[in-house]
């Protein structure tokens, strides 16, 4: 049995970043940039108009006023997308639409609604500063400069930005291929009628969705009965098709705990088994070639805590991301537990108050109880020690995804 700190070090030791891959931007939503992206062009590519108006040289209307407008000869219209065809001389202007290229010789745009056209002339009723309503070439970004750095998430806004620069694809971190196998003769899919001795298979849905919360779509997720031959076939196939295999149940010492011996009979090399923590004591971690294997205990709260504390950081590391989950300190405002030689991960709820972050422990700390896990928004971490933890103690808390401060 090893400590929580040793577990974290060993898992990260074997969590090597997967080779990056090229993805077309429309298919890269949610991906992590594996390499810096430099702009292949200036943005905007040209000096363009910020609105519909009239382009001219600002020095031509220095004496303009509502009672004495300056009249400039109108030289046609510049639409967005039109090539630049004219050079404006002093005394001339050109109607320009939003996004249209500013004609050479012009340095200002006056809004369309302020100008009156008459007999091929445009009456400009006021002076305006040079550069008004012009978006200058390279104002957003210059060619060759850093557009997005490695580690950035390609959300819709980032994809839109890169597309505006003409980028069509990017090097992104490979998303780990994850297989999820949940063992147990007693498990029945929610919604079906239970027979005596059966329970609902919450682990499969819970872990499938927490994988998606971390940005990973499991390549396989299924429930398998406690039959060694069947477990062996499923695990053998999964080991050849995934980067991470998660097996839930069958990693303790019961007569029907077949997962661990089957894994090792298939060549999985054990890195550790059993951790000095509660819940989730019988955690298993091993590897076969490049595939990492997690054996999670079958109690739902134990399975979820072990996933969040150890599997999620591993998934981040494989994608080249910082592996640590968010942490903060909070003052305990409820009675604490008796400490012992194990690290405790307690279901809790924290709130930001005038006195700083405060955390209260929830009822229902059993490894089989998930209501408190659903109601809480953090895990409170109690390190090994002696005696009862007192109210007012400072605790490390791990805020949970989707949970808000209360």
mmCIF file of N, CA and C in Angstrom, residues 63-139:
data_model
loop_
_atom_site.group_PDB
_atom_site.id
_atom_site.type_symbol
_atom_site.label_atom_id
_atom_site.label_comp_id
_atom_site.label_asym_id
_atom_site.label_seq_id
_atom_site.Cartn_x
_atom_site.Cartn_y
_atom_site.Cartn_z
ATOM 1 N N UNK A 63 -12.344 73.055 -43.883
ATOM 2 C CA UNK A 63 -13.206 74.216 -43.668
ATOM 3 C C UNK A 63 -14.692 73.869 -43.759
ATOM 4 N N UNK A 64 -15.010 72.578 -43.765
ATOM 5 C CA UNK A 64 -16.409 72.169 -43.911
ATOM 6 C C UNK A 64 -17.213 72.479 -42.662
ATOM 7 N N UNK A 65 -18.493 72.848 -42.855
ATOM 8 C CA UNK A 65 -19.408 73.092 -41.743
ATOM 9 C C UNK A 65 -20.825 72.812 -42.242
ATOM 10 N N UNK A 66 -21.804 72.666 -41.340
ATOM 11 C CA UNK A 66 -23.176 72.400 -41.792
ATOM 12 C C UNK A 66 -23.717 73.488 -42.712
ATOM 13 N N UNK A 67 -23.300 74.731 -42.494
ATOM 14 C CA UNK A 67 -23.808 75.814 -43.352
ATOM 15 C C UNK A 67 -22.969 75.999 -44.605
ATOM 16 N N UNK A 68 -21.727 75.516 -44.583
ATOM 17 C CA UNK A 68 -20.847 75.630 -45.746
ATOM 18 C C UNK A 68 -20.146 74.290 -45.983
ATOM 19 N N UNK A 69 -20.900 73.277 -46.474
ATOM 20 C CA UNK A 69 -20.279 71.974 -46.736
ATOM 21 C C UNK A 69 -19.259 72.071 -47.866
ATOM 22 N N UNK A 70 -18.333 71.130 -47.847
ATOM 23 C CA UNK A 70 -17.343 71.026 -48.921
ATOM 24 C C UNK A 70 -17.852 69.991 -49.914
ATOM 25 N N UNK A 71 -17.811 70.342 -51.198
ATOM 26 C CA UNK A 71 -18.272 69.430 -52.245
ATOM 27 C C UNK A 71 -17.076 68.741 -52.881
ATOM 28 N N UNK A 72 -17.135 67.396 -52.913
ATOM 29 C CA UNK A 72 -16.086 66.589 -53.535
ATOM 30 C C UNK A 72 -16.683 65.791 -54.686
ATOM 31 N N UNK A 73 -15.894 65.631 -55.751
ATOM 32 C CA UNK A 73 -16.353 64.876 -56.908
ATOM 33 C C UNK A 73 -16.443 63.394 -56.554
ATOM 34 N N UNK A 74 -17.588 62.792 -56.854
ATOM 35 C CA UNK A 74 -17.825 61.394 -56.503
ATOM 36 C C UNK A 74 -17.258 60.478 -57.580
ATOM 37 N N UNK A 75 -16.401 59.541 -57.164
ATOM 38 C CA UNK A 75 -15.741 58.622 -58.106
ATOM 39 C C UNK A 75 -16.230 57.178 -57.895
ATOM 40 N N UNK A 76 -17.537 56.944 -57.993
ATOM 41 C CA UNK A 76 -18.058 55.587 -57.964
ATOM 42 C C UNK A 76 -18.129 54.980 -56.560
ATOM 43 N N UNK A 77 -18.266 53.640 -56.536
ATOM 44 C CA UNK A 77 -18.497 52.913 -55.280
ATOM 45 C C UNK A 77 -17.530 51.757 -55.132
ATOM 46 N N UNK A 78 -17.020 51.581 -53.926
ATOM 47 C CA UNK A 78 -16.121 50.470 -53.588
ATOM 48 C C UNK A 78 -16.863 49.504 -52.660
ATOM 49 N N UNK A 79 -17.226 48.321 -53.192
ATOM 50 C CA UNK A 79 -17.898 47.315 -52.381
ATOM 51 C C UNK A 79 -16.868 46.398 -51.723
ATOM 52 N N UNK A 80 -17.279 45.736 -50.649
ATOM 53 C CA UNK A 80 -16.409 44.719 -50.052
ATOM 54 C C UNK A 80 -16.129 43.638 -51.083
ATOM 55 N N UNK A 81 -14.866 43.303 -51.248
ATOM 56 C CA UNK A 81 -14.474 42.285 -52.219
ATOM 57 C C UNK A 81 -14.071 42.845 -53.561
ATOM 58 N N UNK A 82 -14.388 44.128 -53.832
ATOM 59 C CA UNK A 82 -13.979 44.728 -55.101
ATOM 60 C C UNK A 82 -12.478 44.963 -55.105
ATOM 61 N N UNK A 83 -11.816 44.715 -56.252
ATOM 62 C CA UNK A 83 -10.394 45.080 -56.343
ATOM 63 C C UNK A 83 -10.248 46.593 -56.373
ATOM 64 N N UNK A 84 -9.098 47.047 -55.944
ATOM 65 C CA UNK A 84 -8.849 48.491 -55.925
ATOM 66 C C UNK A 84 -8.529 48.971 -57.335
ATOM 67 N N UNK A 85 -9.335 49.914 -57.846
ATOM 68 C CA UNK A 85 -9.171 50.339 -59.245
ATOM 69 C C UNK A 85 -8.852 51.820 -59.415
ATOM 70 N N UNK A 86 -9.109 52.608 -58.385
ATOM 71 C CA UNK A 86 -8.966 54.053 -58.569
ATOM 72 C C UNK A 86 -7.982 54.653 -57.584
ATOM 73 N N UNK A 87 -7.408 55.774 -57.995
ATOM 74 C CA UNK A 87 -6.586 56.593 -57.110
ATOM 75 C C UNK A 87 -7.334 57.902 -56.931
ATOM 76 N N UNK A 88 -7.586 58.301 -55.692
ATOM 77 C CA UNK A 88 -8.310 59.533 -55.427
ATOM 78 C C UNK A 88 -7.343 60.715 -55.360
ATOM 79 N N UNK A 89 -7.660 61.716 -56.150
ATOM 80 C CA UNK A 89 -6.892 62.962 -56.095
ATOM 81 C C UNK A 89 -7.577 63.924 -55.135
ATOM 82 N N UNK A 90 -6.899 64.978 -54.807
ATOM 83 C CA UNK A 90 -7.490 66.001 -53.961
ATOM 84 C C UNK A 90 -8.759 66.513 -54.622
ATOM 85 N N UNK A 91 -9.823 66.651 -53.831
ATOM 86 C CA UNK A 91 -11.097 67.120 -54.348
ATOM 87 C C UNK A 91 -12.015 66.004 -54.782
ATOM 88 N N UNK A 92 -11.583 64.743 -54.584
ATOM 89 C CA UNK A 92 -12.399 63.600 -54.989
ATOM 90 C C UNK A 92 -12.743 62.735 -53.769
ATOM 91 N N UNK A 93 -13.827 61.971 -53.910
ATOM 92 C CA UNK A 93 -14.198 60.986 -52.886
ATOM 93 C C UNK A 93 -14.790 59.761 -53.579
ATOM 94 N N UNK A 94 -14.911 58.682 -52.838
ATOM 95 C CA UNK A 94 -15.495 57.456 -53.385
ATOM 96 C C UNK A 94 -16.377 56.833 -52.318
ATOM 97 N N UNK A 95 -17.583 56.460 -52.745
ATOM 98 C CA UNK A 95 -18.470 55.764 -51.819
ATOM 99 C C UNK A 95 -17.857 54.394 -51.519
ATOM 100 N N UNK A 96 -17.830 54.033 -50.245
ATOM 101 C CA UNK A 96 -17.215 52.761 -49.851
ATOM 102 C C UNK A 96 -18.127 52.042 -48.864
ATOM 103 N N UNK A 97 -18.344 50.734 -49.115
ATOM 104 C CA UNK A 97 -19.191 49.937 -48.241
ATOM 105 C C UNK A 97 -18.353 49.292 -47.129
ATOM 106 N N UNK A 98 -19.023 48.851 -46.066
ATOM 107 C CA UNK A 98 -18.325 48.214 -44.948
ATOM 108 C C UNK A 98 -17.469 47.053 -45.447
ATOM 109 N N UNK A 99 -16.198 47.084 -45.096
ATOM 110 C CA UNK A 99 -15.265 46.039 -45.532
ATOM 111 C C UNK A 99 -14.619 46.323 -46.862
ATOM 112 N N UNK A 100 -15.040 47.392 -47.520
ATOM 113 C CA UNK A 100 -14.435 47.751 -48.794
ATOM 114 C C UNK A 100 -13.041 48.337 -48.599
ATOM 115 N N UNK A 101 -12.159 48.088 -49.574
ATOM 116 C CA UNK A 101 -10.791 48.589 -49.494
ATOM 117 C C UNK A 101 -10.782 50.105 -49.632
ATOM 118 N N UNK A 102 -9.996 50.752 -48.790
ATOM 119 C CA UNK A 102 -9.870 52.205 -48.859
ATOM 120 C C UNK A 102 -9.074 52.581 -50.108
ATOM 121 N N UNK A 103 -9.632 53.424 -50.974
ATOM 122 C CA UNK A 103 -8.901 53.805 -52.192
ATOM 123 C C UNK A 103 -7.577 54.496 -51.867
ATOM 124 N N UNK A 104 -6.587 54.255 -52.701
ATOM 125 C CA UNK A 104 -5.309 54.944 -52.540
ATOM 126 C C UNK A 104 -5.543 56.442 -52.671
ATOM 127 N N UNK A 105 -4.948 57.206 -51.774
ATOM 128 C CA UNK A 105 -5.133 58.655 -51.768
ATOM 129 C C UNK A 105 -6.110 59.112 -50.711
ATOM 130 N N UNK A 106 -6.964 58.199 -50.216
ATOM 131 C CA UNK A 106 -7.920 58.542 -49.157
ATOM 132 C C UNK A 106 -7.337 58.145 -47.807
ATOM 133 N N UNK A 107 -7.751 58.857 -46.753
ATOM 134 C CA UNK A 107 -7.268 58.525 -45.410
ATOM 135 C C UNK A 107 -8.361 58.616 -44.347
ATOM 136 N N UNK A 108 -9.622 58.822 -44.790
ATOM 137 C CA UNK A 108 -10.716 59.027 -43.843
ATOM 138 C C UNK A 108 -12.016 58.555 -44.477
ATOM 139 N N UNK A 109 -12.962 58.127 -43.616
ATOM 140 C CA UNK A 109 -14.302 57.756 -44.087
ATOM 141 C C UNK A 109 -15.330 58.480 -43.221
ATOM 142 N N UNK A 110 -16.265 59.139 -43.889
ATOM 143 C CA UNK A 110 -17.363 59.788 -43.182
ATOM 144 C C UNK A 110 -18.622 58.962 -43.394
ATOM 145 N N UNK A 111 -19.417 58.809 -42.324
ATOM 146 C CA UNK A 111 -20.598 57.970 -42.374
ATOM 147 C C UNK A 111 -21.561 58.416 -43.482
ATOM 148 N N UNK A 112 -22.177 57.431 -44.116
ATOM 149 C CA UNK A 112 -23.035 57.677 -45.270
ATOM 150 C C UNK A 112 -24.186 58.606 -44.943
ATOM 151 N N UNK A 113 -24.777 58.438 -43.742
ATOM 152 C CA UNK A 113 -25.969 59.209 -43.398
ATOM 153 C C UNK A 113 -25.685 60.698 -43.196
ATOM 154 N N UNK A 114 -24.410 61.071 -43.127
ATOM 155 C CA UNK A 114 -24.058 62.489 -42.929
ATOM 156 C C UNK A 114 -23.785 63.208 -44.239
ATOM 157 N N UNK A 115 -23.783 62.465 -45.341
ATOM 158 C CA UNK A 115 -23.389 63.024 -46.640
ATOM 159 C C UNK A 115 -24.588 63.068 -47.577
ATOM 160 N N UNK A 116 -24.671 64.147 -48.352
ATOM 161 C CA UNK A 116 -25.726 64.300 -49.357
ATOM 162 C C UNK A 116 -25.087 64.305 -50.737
ATOM 163 N N UNK A 117 -25.619 63.477 -51.652
ATOM 164 C CA UNK A 117 -25.136 63.450 -53.033
ATOM 165 C C UNK A 117 -25.982 64.374 -53.892
ATOM 166 N N UNK A 118 -25.299 65.070 -54.796
ATOM 167 C CA UNK A 118 -26.023 66.000 -55.667
ATOM 168 C C UNK A 118 -25.221 66.233 -56.944
ATOM 169 N N UNK A 119 -25.817 65.795 -58.095
ATOM 170 C CA UNK A 119 -25.206 66.021 -59.414
ATOM 171 C C UNK A 119 -23.767 65.515 -59.497
ATOM 172 N N UNK A 120 -23.555 64.280 -59.003
ATOM 173 C CA UNK A 120 -22.228 63.681 -59.104
ATOM 174 C C UNK A 120 -21.237 64.214 -58.094
ATOM 175 N N UNK A 121 -21.733 64.991 -57.150
ATOM 176 C CA UNK A 121 -20.888 65.531 -56.103
ATOM 177 C C UNK A 121 -21.403 65.038 -54.744
ATOM 178 N N UNK A 122 -20.523 65.032 -53.764
ATOM 179 C CA UNK A 122 -20.890 64.659 -52.397
ATOM 180 C C UNK A 122 -20.636 65.850 -51.496
ATOM 181 N N UNK A 123 -21.677 66.251 -50.742
ATOM 182 C CA UNK A 123 -21.566 67.390 -49.830
ATOM 183 C C UNK A 123 -21.202 66.880 -48.437
ATOM 184 N N UNK A 124 -20.018 67.236 -47.947
ATOM 185 C CA UNK A 124 -19.527 66.802 -46.642
ATOM 186 C C UNK A 124 -19.667 67.958 -45.665
ATOM 187 N N UNK A 125 -20.499 67.809 -44.621
ATOM 188 C CA UNK A 125 -20.888 68.955 -43.790
ATOM 189 C C UNK A 125 -20.048 69.176 -42.543
ATOM 190 N N UNK A 126 -18.954 68.490 -42.375
ATOM 191 C CA UNK A 126 -18.187 68.667 -41.139
ATOM 192 C C UNK A 126 -16.755 68.194 -41.337
ATOM 193 N N UNK A 127 -15.875 68.685 -40.494
ATOM 194 C CA UNK A 127 -14.496 68.198 -40.496
ATOM 195 C C UNK A 127 -14.422 66.936 -39.646
ATOM 196 N N UNK A 128 -13.521 66.048 -40.012
ATOM 197 C CA UNK A 128 -13.315 64.819 -39.238
ATOM 198 C C UNK A 128 -11.820 64.529 -39.173
ATOM 199 N N UNK A 129 -11.368 63.862 -38.102
ATOM 200 C CA UNK A 129 -9.934 63.580 -37.982
ATOM 201 C C UNK A 129 -9.485 62.514 -38.979
ATOM 202 N N UNK A 130 -8.257 62.621 -39.350
ATOM 203 C CA UNK A 130 -7.648 61.640 -40.252
ATOM 204 C C UNK A 130 -7.736 60.236 -39.627
ATOM 205 N N UNK A 131 -8.103 59.254 -40.430
ATOM 206 C CA UNK A 131 -8.171 57.872 -39.967
ATOM 207 C C UNK A 131 -9.525 57.445 -39.444
ATOM 208 N N UNK A 132 -10.500 58.348 -39.448
ATOM 209 C CA UNK A 132 -11.830 58.017 -38.927
ATOM 210 C C UNK A 132 -12.446 56.861 -39.731
ATOM 211 N N UNK A 133 -12.977 55.881 -38.998
ATOM 212 C CA UNK A 133 -13.706 54.742 -39.581
ATOM 213 C C UNK A 133 -12.868 53.881 -40.521
ATOM 214 N N UNK A 134 -11.573 53.843 -40.292
ATOM 215 C CA UNK A 134 -10.701 52.982 -41.098
ATOM 216 C C UNK A 134 -10.106 51.888 -40.222
ATOM 217 N N UNK A 135 -10.189 50.662 -40.695
ATOM 218 C CA UNK A 135 -9.516 49.526 -40.056
ATOM 219 C C UNK A 135 -8.219 49.303 -40.835
ATOM 220 N N UNK A 136 -7.099 49.500 -40.162
ATOM 221 C CA UNK A 136 -5.814 49.481 -40.866
ATOM 222 C C UNK A 136 -5.261 48.068 -41.042
ATOM 223 N N UNK A 137 -4.550 47.887 -42.138
ATOM 224 C CA UNK A 137 -3.910 46.607 -42.414
ATOM 225 C C UNK A 137 -2.997 46.213 -41.245
ATOM 226 N N UNK A 138 -3.159 44.953 -40.795
ATOM 227 C CA UNK A 138 -2.318 44.452 -39.715
ATOM 228 C C UNK A 138 -2.695 44.966 -38.345
ATOM 229 N N UNK A 139 -3.817 45.691 -38.247
ATOM 230 C CA UNK A 139 -4.240 46.243 -36.960
ATOM 231 C C UNK A 139 -4.527 45.143 -35.939
#
